[in-house]
Tab-separated table of C-alpha atoms in Angstrom:
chain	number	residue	atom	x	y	z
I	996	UNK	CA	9.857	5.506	20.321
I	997	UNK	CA	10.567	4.464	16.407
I	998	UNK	CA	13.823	1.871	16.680
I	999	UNK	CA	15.332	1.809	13.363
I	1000	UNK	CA	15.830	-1.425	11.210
I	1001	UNK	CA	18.546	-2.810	10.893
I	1002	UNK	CA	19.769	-6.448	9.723
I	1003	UNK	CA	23.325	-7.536	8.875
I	1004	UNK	CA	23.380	-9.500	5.941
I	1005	UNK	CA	24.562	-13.477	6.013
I	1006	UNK	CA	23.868	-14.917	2.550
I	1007	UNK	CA	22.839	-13.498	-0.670
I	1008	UNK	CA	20.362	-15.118	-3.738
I	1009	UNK	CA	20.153	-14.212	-7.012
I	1010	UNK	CA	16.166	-14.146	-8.015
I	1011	UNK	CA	14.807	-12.788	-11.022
I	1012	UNK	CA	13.200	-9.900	-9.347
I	1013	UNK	CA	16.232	-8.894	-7.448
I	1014	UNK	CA	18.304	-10.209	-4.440
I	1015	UNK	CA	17.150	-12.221	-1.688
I	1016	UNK	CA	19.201	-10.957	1.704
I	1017	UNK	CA	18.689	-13.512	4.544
I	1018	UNK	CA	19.894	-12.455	8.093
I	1019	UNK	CA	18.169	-12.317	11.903
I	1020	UNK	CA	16.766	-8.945	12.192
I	1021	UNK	CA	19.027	-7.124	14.519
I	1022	UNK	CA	16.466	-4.186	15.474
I	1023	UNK	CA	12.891	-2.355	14.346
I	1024	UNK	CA	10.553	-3.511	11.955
I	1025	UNK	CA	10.582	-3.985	8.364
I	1026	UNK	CA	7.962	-4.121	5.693
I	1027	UNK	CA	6.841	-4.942	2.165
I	1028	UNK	CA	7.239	-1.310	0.054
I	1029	UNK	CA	9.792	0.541	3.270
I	1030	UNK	CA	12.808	1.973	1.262
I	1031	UNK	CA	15.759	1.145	3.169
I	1032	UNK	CA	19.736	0.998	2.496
I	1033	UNK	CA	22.395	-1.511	2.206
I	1034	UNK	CA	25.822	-0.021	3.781
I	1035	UNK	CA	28.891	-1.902	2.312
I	1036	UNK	CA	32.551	-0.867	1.971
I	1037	UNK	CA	31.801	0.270	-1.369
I	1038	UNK	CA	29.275	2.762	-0.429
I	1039	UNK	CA	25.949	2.989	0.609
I	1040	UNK	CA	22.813	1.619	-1.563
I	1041	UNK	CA	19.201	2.691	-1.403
I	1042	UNK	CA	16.745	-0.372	-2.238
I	1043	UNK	CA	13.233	-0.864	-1.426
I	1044	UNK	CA	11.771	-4.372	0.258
I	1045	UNK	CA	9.404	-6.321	-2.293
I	1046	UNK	CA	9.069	-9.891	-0.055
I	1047	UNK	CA	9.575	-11.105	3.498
I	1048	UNK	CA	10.121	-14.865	3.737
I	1049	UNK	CA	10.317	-16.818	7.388
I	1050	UNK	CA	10.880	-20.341	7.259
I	1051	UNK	CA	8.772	-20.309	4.066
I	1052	UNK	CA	6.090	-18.527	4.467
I	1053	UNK	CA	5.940	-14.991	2.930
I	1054	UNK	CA	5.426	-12.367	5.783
I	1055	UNK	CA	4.016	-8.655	5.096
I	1056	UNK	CA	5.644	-7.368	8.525
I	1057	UNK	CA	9.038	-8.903	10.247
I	1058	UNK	CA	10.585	-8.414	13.413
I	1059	UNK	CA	13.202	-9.587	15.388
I	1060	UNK	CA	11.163	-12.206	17.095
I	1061	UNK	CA	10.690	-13.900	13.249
I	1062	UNK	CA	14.526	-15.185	13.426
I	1063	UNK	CA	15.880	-15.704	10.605
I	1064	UNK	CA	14.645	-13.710	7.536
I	1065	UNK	CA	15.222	-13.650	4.005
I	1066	UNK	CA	14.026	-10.021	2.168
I	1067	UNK	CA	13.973	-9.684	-1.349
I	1068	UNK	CA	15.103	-5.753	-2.493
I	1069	UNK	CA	14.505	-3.817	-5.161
I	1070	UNK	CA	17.075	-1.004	-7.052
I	1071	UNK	CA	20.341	-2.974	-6.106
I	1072	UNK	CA	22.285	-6.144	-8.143
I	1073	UNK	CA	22.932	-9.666	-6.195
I	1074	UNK	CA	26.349	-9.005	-7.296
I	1075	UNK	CA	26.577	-5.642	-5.651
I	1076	UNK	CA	26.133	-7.251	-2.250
I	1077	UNK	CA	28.187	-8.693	0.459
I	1078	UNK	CA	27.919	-10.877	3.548
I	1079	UNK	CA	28.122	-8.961	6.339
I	1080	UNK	CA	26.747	-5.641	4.775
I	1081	UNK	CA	24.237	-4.155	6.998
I	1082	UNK	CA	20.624	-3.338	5.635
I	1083	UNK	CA	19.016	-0.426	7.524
I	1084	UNK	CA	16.450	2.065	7.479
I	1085	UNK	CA	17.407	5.296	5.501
């Protein structure tokens, strides 16, 4: 059984190769290169994962049982985000 990703975002950082989206990872699995979606009020975003950070050190795979998370997305401005939008797998 596949569970889908899914993580709803709690703070957003500007970095020079895109946003960094921290959250606890709600459900599934996510990794460096999956193309996933952010879902805001303002629509719904495709972006793809470039880094996993946990309590800094830079992951390849992340889970639920990593806690708290911070990915950094491609395709998608820092600006463009909001706490509490939900990033899940397409």
């Amino acid at each position: 059984m596949n569970v889908q990703f899914k993580m709803t975002i709690a703070n957003i950082y500007s970095l020079s190769d895109g946003p960094s989206l921290t959250g606890r990872i709600e459900s599934g699995i996510v990794q460096i290169g999956d193309d996933l979606q952010i879902v805001s009020s303002n629509g719904i975003y495709p972006v793809r994962v470039i880094g996993i950070e946990a309590f800094q050190k830079s992951l390849k795979i992340a889970s639920s049982e990593n806690g708290l998370v911070g990915i950094s997305v491609s395709g998608i401005d820092a600006k463009s985000v909001k706490n509490r939008d939900v990033l899940r797998s397409v």
